[in-house]
Every structure is written in structure tokens, then in C-alpha cells.
Amino acid sequence: MKQKTDVLQGTLALMVLKTLDVLGPQHGYGMARRIEQISGDVLAVNQGTLYPVLLKLEQEGAVVSEWGASENNRRARFYRLTREGRKQLQVETQDWEQTAAIIARFFEVKTEDLS
Amino acid sequence: MKSLRRFVARLFNFATRRAQEERLREEIAEHIALQTDENLRVGLPPIEARRQAMLKFGGVEAMKQDFRAERGLLFIENLMQDVRFAIRSLRRTSGLTAFVVITLALGIGMTSAMFSMVDALIFRPYPVPHPGGVVTLASTTHDSNLDNFSYREYLDIRDKTKSYEGVIANADMQAVGFSAEPGAPPRVRGGMMVSGNYFHVLAVEPRLGRGFREEEDQVSGRDAVVVLGPNFWKHEFSSDPGVLGRTIRLNGTDFTVIGVAPETFPGMLIFGQPDFYMPMAMARVFSTNLRKNFFEDRDDRELNVKARLKPGTTLQQARNELAVLARNFESEYPKFNRSRGAAVYTQFETRTREDLNWKFGVIFVILALAVLLVACTNVAGLLLSRARARTREIAIRLAIGAGRFRLIRLLLTESLILASLGGLAGIAIGYGIVEWFHSKDSIVFATDLPVAVPFRMDTRILLVSLGLSVLSALLCGLAPALQTTRADLVNGLKSADVDVPGRKRLWGRNVLVVAQVSISLMLLTASFLMARSFQHSLLEGTSFTKEHLLMVNFDPRLVHYNAVQTKQFYKLLAERARSAPGVLSEALTQNVPLGVFDDFEGIAFVPDGLQMPRDRENFTSTMDTVDEGYFQTMEIPILRGRGFLASDTADAPRVAVVNEQLAKHYWPSGDALGKRIRLDSPAGTPVEIVGVAQTIKYQSTFEKPMDFMYMPLAQHPAARMDLMLRSSGDPLQLVQSVKDIVHTLDPNLPMLRTTAYEDLYLNQAVKGPGIAIQMVGTMGAVGLLLAVAGLYGLVAYNVSRRTREIGIRMALGALSSDVLHLVMGKGLLLVGIGTVIGLAMGFAVEQLMNSMLFNAGGVDIVAYIIVVPLLFLITMLAAYVPARRASRIAPTQALRYE
């Protein structure tokens, strides 16, 4: 259970970074929508889990936030990727791709390949 | 790096957490509003749109928890919550809180005061730089493993050992006649002879002037220089820096002040602070033993030798080296050093070998710890009852998802707060006790010599006290906390109080009751025993006269009398004093029984006709020099033979009076009377035993009966003597006649220490031990009081919790006598078990104390006869009152009772 959350949190952070990288400054709801559109069920029930992740990223210096006006002129908090965040995104993307590639290769291996 | 940054951010957030909370709320509101708008756009009705939005957002509270956990220092925040909560809930039950705090304070206060005592006696390091390197070298014999060295032996050790940076020596602190101006009448002050390298090796830098130079300790009698102690300088010279170079008179000899020791160096003794230090080369002015030559005689052992180990040298190397040296002594000087070894001790080893002091300290600490244990049991019992009453609250907390760990932490925080309060109050009590000691200071040690109460509170004691508080918090709080959180949820929610009689959980409280009874019984046994044996010590061997006795101390060395003059002076003094008006009888003695800082000589002898063991040269005994009036004046009974007579002159055959202890020791079957002993060796001067005197106490109230011998003044001259005069009325009325007599003999001779012996005796032999008795008694009383209060509370609580059960029993037709029987039977059983354990522990403690201190005789039946019924009575009462109430209320009420 715990482990699942950890993985989820880790990937969620990456998704947030990527979203900000693609869309530019966004508020929490915008990011939630975007992630939902792309990933489907990661945030289906729990949009709220986004906020602790955002806070963590902010404390690490990957994103900064400030108040701004949303599309319907409400006060909303906008998150923006920092240079450091961009760097982090790059590193993590690489890591992730590498991991994914390795895992993928493992899944491709069949019993007869090893004999 | 990243985690550091996060930590800093968290710290910052912790400080600004209110603003953050606000921001989060706004963000959530915004998020939900946006989602609701979206839902409205797809055509949902407004209420449903909002509901869906919130569902989608998920659990707000859980998210907030995550957010907070991410945001700040969760641990500290929770702790602060716990503390706030604990303070609130403790305030609600302020009576109980106060009781717990007072209970703990008593336990902690006593323990820390006692520890400050043990610290002073054992643990506190020497007040010098790098005290760990300072070791004590001791001469060892059959009878003592902490004997002194002679001057010659010291020189050999100093010059022939390689393990040390320096070897120092000092004589015991002694009474010295001091006058600030050469003309002024001398007063008695405490001086200590030390080796020339004393301050240098101890690395003590004088505050003013300089320490001794090595050459000032080389030529006998040449360098009359003196270093003042810091307190003496302050009080006697008002901290005047001009004191350097001044001349003061010590024992009639002029000394030049060359330095003042620093405040940080009150001296190396536990109880005494020397007023001044003199070089050993001046021993002729100070040595008390007229028959031995300090500088030449290898058996004039007056020196305490210490040394500073060289860095890198181990204790074992030093020990081996000294052992070799001691064997060389043995073969080179068989006459003086046969079967005499040597040992190197660390400070701790020295102190624990020194004397009874530390044993007293250890016993006091054990007693104090027992009080603390009783206090903790009390508090544990109370907290347990309190936790019980909160079962429902706890159950609700568990039900809505509080973790067990979190709850235990909450409960522990409460007990920690209680313990800290108790600890603070305890420190105050400890301070109070220590201050009380200090206020007694002047009473206990009414003496001219500089004696200080060394007990004090310092940071180390405070740390120990705080440690004790935390320990007691864990001790008191953990068990209730664990038990409570194990409570059965369903039952807990149904009633305020889930306990069903007969459940396993009850045993915890039963154990507490048993522990209370047994510890308090042990404590009581110990304090009864100690108090009783102290009392016993006060009475035994003190049947001699104390009333109507004037004592005046003389030391003709102060006016440079030689042996002949001294003898003549005492002869005339005795004669004239005897015939003075109002004087019933007269005595001269070197020491008074149980006086302050008496200086008893030792004497070596060989009983005639006794085969000496092969490894022994002679036996030793403590002795005193007295004149022919002594036994009569002091009313010390001569059991057989005679006391001294005027005919026992210097020319007459040598005679001695021994005490009964010595007589039985060496002549167990026959009569010592008429037997002869030889001094020092089988070829020594023969001395006939002409009398056997009753054994009394000589040096301290707590001594065991010891061998003792008296020599007549005429045959065994001494310089410093006390004149004792018995009067029919107030002895101080005789002072003027003595003054007149002394004036006619020599107007320059000072009368040192003129007091009524009774005052001295009361101060020294009664009040000091009286304080010990008071302390032990107080500890016993406090322990019993706490135990009784705790016992009553626990038993009464146990019974009152069974009110509902009792109601049911009554409803089913039980008689109130049945109920009482049931309830009280249980209480009595517990007390019975506790009594058995307590008695066993009490016996063990008695054994221990008898072996450590003094044989106070067997088991103290009286204590048990008083205490055991008392405990039973209290338990019965504690069970009876609530049981009676329970059996009286209507069953309907009892059933509803919570």
C-alpha cells in the first residue's frame, strides 16, 4: 500500500514537471485536468494528492508559485517551472526512460532466450 | 543538498504555518470552484456539480495531513499539540496533578540531595587541572590498606620511581597556633605541611604571589614561608593583596607569606579546607610526635603521598613499579617494613577505601532511591487509575483512527510533563536539603579548624535530577499508557470504565499494591534499624562524665618550651589547678573522648611471652597520654587493678592501663593485669599493665570497640595537652582561676580553645549523628507516608470500581458482610504477599547494613510489630470505606453507576 503511494508520488511529481514544461505556468486545477486527460485514472479520485506533491517540489526549488488571476478572473495560485526544475525534469526523464527500457526488456525476455 | 534545502524550507514553513494553512484553504476552494464550473458546463445541476467536484478532489483532511507532513516539522508540531493537550488535561484534574507532582518532588528531591552527598564523598574530582592523572600512593599492612608513608620513604618513592611527573606529600591538617601579628595572642587554625613541589605538581597556580620552590623544602628549618588558603586570606586578611611578604606567627615561629592559593583550589580534602600550607622542611615547628624524628625515622609515618602519572604511563605500570620498591624496602629495612606493601589507587579507589563516609552515603542513596521508587509506584498507580477513567476518551480516539503509538506518545507526554514539574520541585527540595545542611554547618562542626560541608548542588547533580525525572516519567507513565491503549474498543465505547473483575489486566494494579507494601516495609526496616543503631551508638561506651567539665588546651611549643620546661609547666599547672577554689578534680590528657580533630598517637608493642606470628614485628594500638587524675575526673571506671598514681614518675618502672577490649584481645583466657608488654619489639622497653579500664568511645560515635592504651604523662611526655577541671556548678566559672594560674606560670602562654566539655561533646558526638538520625528517620517517614497514601488510594480505587459488581451481588441477595468479606479478603491477601516480600527484603538490607556499618544486633522485631499491623489496618480501611458505601447504595443506582 505504502509502496504504491510512493511510486505514485514519484511519478506524479514527474508528471507535474512535464505538464508545467509543456503548458507553462499553471494552477493546480489546470494541472490536475491535464494529468487526468493524459493518464486517465492516476488522479481520477484524488485530485487533492496533487497539492502535497506541489509543495514538495516547491520546497525543493523545482517550481515557484505566485498568486494570479485564473481564466474566469478568480484568484488562483500559479506554479512555474524553475531552471532547476527543468534540470530535474531532464534528469528524471532520462532515469525514467532508462528504467522503463530495462523493465521493458525484462518483459520481452522469454524462457527460451535464456536456455 | 536537496534535502537540506527542504529542511530549511520546512523550518521556515514551521514558523509561518498559519499563513500556509490559509493559502492551502484558498487553493482548495479555488480548485473545487473551477471543477464545479466545469461540471456545470457539462450540464449537472449546481448541487450535484459541487458534490462531484468534491468527490473528485478526494479526502480533504487526509490531504491536509499529507500536506502538513510535507510542509513542516511534523514531529515538533505534534509534540506541541501533545504538550498543549497534556497541560489542558492536567489542569482539569489539578488536585491529582498536584499530588503527583509533590510525590515525585519528594522522591527526586531526596535522591538528588543524597546524591550530592555521595558526589562530594566519592565522585567529585580533585579541584586541580587534569584531576584524573592524580593517584594516591599508600602503604599497606595487615591492618590497613591505606596507611601513610614516612618522610624517608617519601623521598625514596619520589626519587626512585619513573611513572610520575611528580610525587607530592602532605601531612594531615593539624591545629596550628596562629597570630597575624607577632605580638597577638595565638588562635587555633588549620595548617597543612606539604612537600615543596605540592602546588607545582598539582598544577595549581597561586592567585597571588607564588607557590613553594623545591629548595624551600630541602633544608630543615631554614625557609619559614607559608602559602595561605583562599578562604583564610579572604576572612583573616580581607583579601588584602598587601599580605605578600608579611610576617605571621605559626606555633610561635615567624613565617613569611609568599602566596595565596586560588579560589578554585579549596584543598584536596573532602571536609577540610586548610587555612595555610607550610613546607615539610619546617616539620620541627609542627610535628606532634615528640618521640620520633620526622626527618630520620622510617617508621614515623605521617605523610599522605600522591602523584601525577606521566601521560602514557598506565596505572598497572605504576603499580608494578611501586610493588618492586615496596619489596626493596622490606629487604633493606626489615625492622620497619616487614610485611608492608604499597599500593597505587585512583581517586575513586582512595575514596571508597578511606572510611565509613562513603558507605553512609551509599546507604543514604539506596534509601532515597527506595523513596523514589515508592513515589513512582504511587504515581504509576494514580496515572493508571486516571487512564482508566479516560477509557472511553481513549477508545473514541482509537476509533476515529488515532494510532496507538501516537496515543502512547500523548500519554507519555503527560507523564513527562508531570515528571518535569516534579523534577523542578524536586530540585528545589534538594536545594533546600543541601542548604539545610549548610545551615547546620556551624552547629555540627563547632571547631576552630576550617571544616566545610562539601555537599552542594552543581550542574552534575542537576543533570542527575533531570535524568531521574525522565526515568520516573517512563517508569510511571509507560505501563498505564500501554495498558490503556490495549483497551477493548467495543466495551470502552459502551462504558466509561471497562474493567471486568477477574480479568488479567487487574494484575498490574495488584503488583503495584504488593510493591508498595514491600518497598515501604523495607524502607522502614532500614530506617528503623539505622535510627536505632545510631541511638545505640550514642549511648554505648559514653558513660563517662560530660557535665561540669572545663577544658583548656595548651601547647607550650608556642612559647618555645623545651621538654623539661614543658614537663615542669604541666606539673605546676596540675598542682595549682587542683587546689583552686571550686575545683573538685583535675586531669591532663592529650585528647578528650570524642573531641574534635583529636590526634591520637599509635603505639607499637609486643606482649611479653606471646609468640608473634612469623610475618609480624609487633602489634599496634591507639593510645592516649593522661595524668593520674584522668580516670577519676572523667569517671571512666577502672575494672581491675589501678589507675595512674603520682608515684608513677619518670624514674619509676613504666606502667600502662589498657582497656577491656585490648585486654580480652591479647589475653583472652587470663587476666591482663600484671602482664608486661614491650614497646616496638621483643627487645623494647618493658611496660607493666597495672589496670584495665572500661572500653569507651574514643574517636567517633560510630566506631566499633577498639583496642586502647593509656600511658602516664610523667613517663610518656607530650606537648599539647588539655587541662580538664571538674566543678560543682557551671564549669566556665573556673576560667578566671585558670587564667590567673597560667598568668603566674607564664603570662605569654596562650590558653587555646577554652570550652565546657559538654558543649563540645554535644556538638561533636550528639548533634552530628543526630542529623544522620533525622535524615534516615525523615526518609523512612516520607517513604511510609507516600506508601500509605498510595496504598489507600489504590485499594480504595480498586474497590470503588467494583461498585457495579457489588450492586449486582447485593441485588442477587448478597449480604453486606459477604461483600466486605470478599473485598477485604483480596486486599489483605495482597498486603500479606507484600509483607512477606518486604520482610525478606528488609532482612537482606539489615544484613547488608550490619556488614557495612556496625553490628546493630539482630532483626528489629519492634519495627515489624508496629509497621505490619499498620499496613494491614490501612489496607482494611481503604477497602472498607468504599465497600461499605457500595454495599449501602440501592442496587438500581449501583447498576447505573459509572
CSV table of N, CA and C in Angstrom, one decimal, chain B residues 507-596:
chain,number,residue,atom,x,y,z
B,507,TRP,N,-3.9,-7.6,37.2
B,507,TRP,CA,-2.7,-7.9,37.9
B,507,TRP,C,-1.7,-6.8,38.0
B,508,GLY,N,-1.8,-5.9,37.1
B,508,GLY,CA,-0.9,-4.7,37.1
B,508,GLY,C,-1.1,-3.9,38.4
B,509,ARG,N,-2.3,-3.7,38.7
B,509,ARG,CA,-2.6,-2.9,39.9
B,509,ARG,C,-2.2,-3.7,41.2
B,510,ASN,N,-2.5,-5.0,41.1
B,510,ASN,CA,-2.2,-5.8,42.2
B,510,ASN,C,-0.7,-5.8,42.5
B,511,VAL,N,0.1,-5.9,41.4
B,511,VAL,CA,1.5,-5.8,41.6
B,511,VAL,C,1.9,-4.5,42.2
B,512,LEU,N,1.3,-3.4,41.8
B,512,LEU,CA,1.6,-2.1,42.4
B,512,LEU,C,1.4,-2.2,43.9
B,513,VAL,N,0.2,-2.7,44.3
B,513,VAL,CA,-0.1,-2.8,45.8
B,513,VAL,C,1.0,-3.6,46.5
B,514,VAL,N,1.3,-4.7,45.9
B,514,VAL,CA,2.4,-5.6,46.6
B,514,VAL,C,3.7,-4.8,46.6
B,515,ALA,N,4.0,-4.2,45.5
B,515,ALA,CA,5.3,-3.4,45.5
B,515,ALA,C,5.3,-2.3,46.6
B,516,GLN,N,4.2,-1.6,46.7
B,516,GLN,CA,4.1,-0.5,47.7
B,516,GLN,C,4.4,-1.1,49.0
B,517,VAL,N,3.7,-2.1,49.4
B,517,VAL,CA,3.8,-2.7,50.7
B,517,VAL,C,5.2,-3.1,51.0
B,518,SER,N,5.8,-3.9,50.0
B,518,SER,CA,7.1,-4.4,50.3
B,518,SER,C,8.2,-3.4,50.3
B,519,ILE,N,8.1,-2.4,49.4
B,519,ILE,CA,9.2,-1.4,49.4
B,519,ILE,C,9.1,-0.6,50.7
B,520,SER,N,7.9,-0.2,51.0
B,520,SER,CA,7.8,0.7,52.2
B,520,SER,C,8.2,-0.1,53.5
B,521,LEU,N,7.9,-1.3,53.5
B,521,LEU,CA,8.4,-2.1,54.6
B,521,LEU,C,9.9,-2.2,54.7
B,522,MET,N,10.5,-2.4,53.5
B,522,MET,CA,11.9,-2.5,53.5
B,522,MET,C,12.6,-1.1,54.0
B,523,LEU,N,12.0,-0.1,53.4
B,523,LEU,CA,12.5,1.3,53.7
B,523,LEU,C,12.4,1.5,55.2
B,524,LEU,N,11.3,1.1,55.8
B,524,LEU,CA,11.0,1.3,57.2
B,524,LEU,C,12.0,0.5,58.0
B,525,THR,N,12.1,-0.7,57.6
B,525,THR,CA,13.1,-1.6,58.3
B,525,THR,C,14.4,-0.9,58.4
B,526,ALA,N,14.9,-0.5,57.2
B,526,ALA,CA,16.2,0.1,57.1
B,526,ALA,C,16.3,1.3,58.0
B,527,SER,N,15.3,2.2,57.9
B,527,SER,CA,15.5,3.4,58.6
B,527,SER,C,15.3,3.2,60.1
B,528,PHE,N,14.4,2.3,60.5
B,528,PHE,CA,14.3,1.9,61.9
B,528,PHE,C,15.6,1.4,62.4
B,529,LEU,N,16.2,0.5,61.6
B,529,LEU,CA,17.4,-0.1,62.0
B,529,LEU,C,18.5,0.9,62.2
B,530,MET,N,18.6,1.8,61.2
B,530,MET,CA,19.7,2.8,61.3
B,530,MET,C,19.5,3.7,62.4
B,531,ALA,N,18.3,4.2,62.5
B,531,ALA,CA,18.0,5.2,63.6
B,531,ALA,C,18.3,4.5,64.9
B,532,ARG,N,17.8,3.2,65.1
B,532,ARG,CA,18.0,2.6,66.3
B,532,ARG,C,19.5,2.3,66.6
B,533,SER,N,20.3,1.9,65.6
B,533,SER,CA,21.7,1.6,65.9
B,533,SER,C,22.4,2.9,66.1
B,534,PHE,N,22.0,4.0,65.5
B,534,PHE,CA,22.6,5.3,65.8
B,534,PHE,C,22.4,5.7,67.2
B,535,GLN,N,21.1,5.5,67.6
B,535,GLN,CA,20.8,5.8,69.0
B,535,GLN,C,21.7,5.0,69.9
B,536,HIS,N,21.8,3.7,69.5
B,536,HIS,CA,22.6,2.7,70.3
B,536,HIS,C,24.0,3.2,70.4
B,537,SER,N,24.5,3.6,69.2
B,537,SER,CA,25.9,4.1,69.2
B,537,SER,C,26.1,5.3,70.1
B,538,LEU,N,25.1,6.2,70.2
B,538,LEU,CA,25.2,7.3,71.0
B,538,LEU,C,25.3,7.0,72.5
B,539,LEU,N,24.6,5.9,72.9
B,539,LEU,CA,24.6,5.6,74.3
B,539,LEU,C,25.7,4.7,74.7
B,540,GLU,N,26.1,3.8,73.8
B,540,GLU,CA,27.1,2.8,74.2
B,540,GLU,C,28.5,3.4,74.3
B,541,GLY,N,29.2,3.0,75.4
B,541,GLY,CA,30.5,3.5,75.5
B,541,GLY,C,30.7,5.0,75.8
B,542,THR,N,29.6,5.6,76.3
B,542,THR,CA,29.7,7.0,76.5
B,542,THR,C,29.2,7.3,77.9
B,543,SER,N,29.5,6.4,78.8
B,543,SER,CA,29.0,6.6,80.2
B,543,SER,C,29.9,7.5,81.0
B,544,PHE,N,31.0,7.9,80.5
B,544,PHE,CA,31.9,8.8,81.2
B,544,PHE,C,31.2,10.2,81.5
B,545,THR,N,31.8,11.0,82.3
B,545,THR,CA,31.2,12.2,82.7
B,545,THR,C,31.3,13.3,81.6
B,546,LYS,N,30.3,14.0,81.3
B,546,LYS,CA,30.4,15.1,80.4
B,546,LYS,C,30.1,16.4,81.0
B,547,GLU,N,29.4,16.4,82.1
B,547,GLU,CA,28.9,17.6,82.7
B,547,GLU,C,30.0,18.2,83.6
B,548,HIS,N,29.9,19.5,83.9
B,548,HIS,CA,30.7,20.3,84.8
B,548,HIS,C,32.2,20.1,84.5
B,549,LEU,N,32.5,20.0,83.3
B,549,LEU,CA,34.0,19.9,83.0
B,549,LEU,C,34.4,21.0,82.1
B,550,LEU,N,35.4,21.7,82.6
B,550,LEU,CA,36.0,22.8,81.8
B,550,LEU,C,37.3,22.2,81.1
B,551,MET,N,37.4,22.5,79.8
B,551,MET,CA,38.7,22.0,79.2
B,551,MET,C,39.4,23.2,78.6
B,552,VAL,N,40.7,23.2,78.8
B,552,VAL,CA,41.5,24.3,78.2
B,552,VAL,C,42.7,23.6,77.6
B,553,ASN,N,43.0,24.0,76.3
B,553,ASN,CA,44.1,23.4,75.6
B,553,ASN,C,45.4,24.2,75.7
B,554,PHE,N,46.5,23.6,75.9
B,554,PHE,CA,47.8,24.3,76.0
B,554,PHE,C,48.7,23.6,75.0
B,555,ASP,N,49.6,24.5,74.5
B,555,ASP,CA,50.7,23.9,73.7
B,555,ASP,C,52.0,24.8,74.0
B,556,PRO,N,52.8,24.3,74.9
B,556,PRO,CA,54.0,25.1,75.3
B,556,PRO,C,55.0,25.3,74.1
B,557,ARG,N,54.8,24.5,73.1
B,557,ARG,CA,55.7,24.7,71.9
B,557,ARG,C,55.5,26.1,71.4
B,558,LEU,N,54.4,26.7,71.6
B,558,LEU,CA,54.1,28.0,71.1
B,558,LEU,C,55.0,29.1,71.7
B,559,VAL,N,55.5,28.8,72.9
B,559,VAL,CA,56.4,29.8,73.5
B,559,VAL,C,57.8,29.1,73.6
B,560,HIS,N,58.0,28.1,72.8
B,560,HIS,CA,59.4,27.5,72.6
B,560,HIS,C,59.9,26.9,73.9
B,561,TYR,N,59.0,26.2,74.6
B,561,TYR,CA,59.5,25.5,75.8
B,561,TYR,C,60.2,24.2,75.3
B,562,ASN,N,61.2,23.9,76.0
B,562,ASN,CA,61.8,22.6,75.8
B,562,ASN,C,61.2,21.5,76.6
B,563,ALA,N,61.6,20.2,76.5
B,563,ALA,CA,60.9,19.1,77.1
B,563,ALA,C,60.8,19.3,78.7
B,564,VAL,N,62.0,19.8,79.2
B,564,VAL,CA,62.0,20.0,80.7
B,564,VAL,C,61.0,21.0,81.1
B,565,GLN,N,61.0,22.2,80.4
B,565,GLN,CA,60.1,23.3,80.8
B,565,GLN,C,58.7,22.8,80.7
B,566,THR,N,58.4,22.1,79.6
B,566,THR,CA,57.0,21.6,79.3
B,566,THR,C,56.6,20.8,80.5
B,567,LYS,N,57.4,19.9,80.9
B,567,LYS,CA,57.1,19.0,82.0
B,567,LYS,C,56.8,19.7,83.3
B,568,GLN,N,57.7,20.7,83.5
B,568,GLN,CA,57.6,21.5,84.7
B,568,GLN,C,56.3,22.3,84.7
B,569,PHE,N,56.0,22.8,83.6
B,569,PHE,CA,54.8,23.7,83.4
B,569,PHE,C,53.5,22.8,83.7
B,570,TYR,N,53.4,21.6,83.2
B,570,TYR,CA,52.2,20.8,83.4
B,570,TYR,C,52.1,20.4,84.8
B,571,LYS,N,53.3,20.1,85.4
B,571,LYS,CA,53.3,19.7,86.8
B,571,LYS,C,52.7,20.8,87.7
B,572,LEU,N,53.2,22.0,87.5
B,572,LEU,CA,52.8,23.1,88.3
B,572,LEU,C,51.3,23.4,88.0
B,573,LEU,N,51.0,23.4,86.7
B,573,LEU,CA,49.6,23.7,86.3
B,573,LEU,C,48.6,22.8,87.0
B,574,ALA,N,48.9,21.5,87.0
B,574,ALA,CA,48.1,20.5,87.6
B,574,ALA,C,47.9,20.7,89.1
B,575,GLU,N,49.1,20.9,89.8
B,575,GLU,CA,49.1,21.1,91.2
B,575,GLU,C,48.2,22.3,91.6
B,576,ARG,N,48.4,23.4,90.9
B,576,ARG,CA,47.7,24.7,91.3
B,576,ARG,C,46.3,24.6,91.0
B,577,ALA,N,46.0,24.0,89.8
B,577,ALA,CA,44.6,23.9,89.4
B,577,ALA,C,43.8,23.0,90.4
B,578,ARG,N,44.4,22.0,90.9
B,578,ARG,CA,43.8,21.1,91.8
B,578,ARG,C,43.3,21.8,93.1
B,579,SER,N,44.1,22.7,93.5
B,579,SER,CA,43.8,23.4,94.8
B,579,SER,C,43.1,24.7,94.6
B,580,ALA,N,42.7,25.0,93.3
B,580,ALA,CA,42.0,26.2,93.1
B,580,ALA,C,40.6,26.1,93.6
B,581,PRO,N,40.0,27.2,94.1
B,581,PRO,CA,38.6,27.1,94.7
B,581,PRO,C,37.6,26.7,93.6
B,582,GLY,N,36.7,25.8,94.0
B,582,GLY,CA,35.6,25.3,93.2
B,582,GLY,C,36.0,24.1,92.3
B,583,VAL,N,37.3,23.7,92.3
B,583,VAL,CA,37.7,22.6,91.5
B,583,VAL,C,37.6,21.3,92.3
B,584,LEU,N,36.8,20.4,91.8
B,584,LEU,CA,36.6,19.1,92.5
B,584,LEU,C,37.7,18.2,92.2
B,585,SER,N,38.0,18.1,90.9
B,585,SER,CA,39.2,17.3,90.5
B,585,SER,C,39.8,17.8,89.2
B,586,GLU,N,41.0,17.3,88.9
B,586,GLU,CA,41.7,17.8,87.8
B,586,GLU,C,42.3,16.7,86.9
B,587,ALA,N,42.4,16.9,85.6
B,587,ALA,CA,43.0,15.9,84.8
B,587,ALA,C,43.8,16.6,83.7
B,588,LEU,N,44.9,15.9,83.2
B,588,LEU,CA,45.5,16.4,82.0
B,588,LEU,C,45.4,15.2,81.0
B,589,THR,N,45.1,15.5,79.8
B,589,THR,CA,45.0,14.5,78.8
B,589,THR,C,45.4,15.0,77.4
B,590,GLN,N,46.0,14.2,76.6
B,590,GLN,CA,46.4,14.6,75.3
B,590,GLN,C,45.1,14.8,74.4
B,591,ASN,N,44.2,13.9,74.6
B,591,ASN,CA,42.9,14.0,73.8
B,591,ASN,C,41.8,13.8,74.8
B,592,VAL,N,40.6,14.4,74.4
B,592,VAL,CA,39.4,14.1,75.1
B,592,VAL,C,38.6,13.1,74.3
B,593,PRO,N,37.8,12.3,75.0
B,593,PRO,CA,37.0,11.3,74.2
B,593,PRO,C,36.0,12.1,73.3
B,594,LEU,N,36.0,11.6,72.0
B,594,LEU,CA,35.1,12.1,71.0
B,594,LEU,C,35.2,13.6,70.8
B,595,GLY,N,36.5,14.1,71.0
B,595,GLY,CA,36.7,15.5,70.7
B,595,GLY,C,36.7,15.8,69.3
B,596,VAL,N,37.0,17.1,69.0
B,596,VAL,CA,37.1,17.5,67.6
B,596,VAL,C,38.5,17.4,67.1
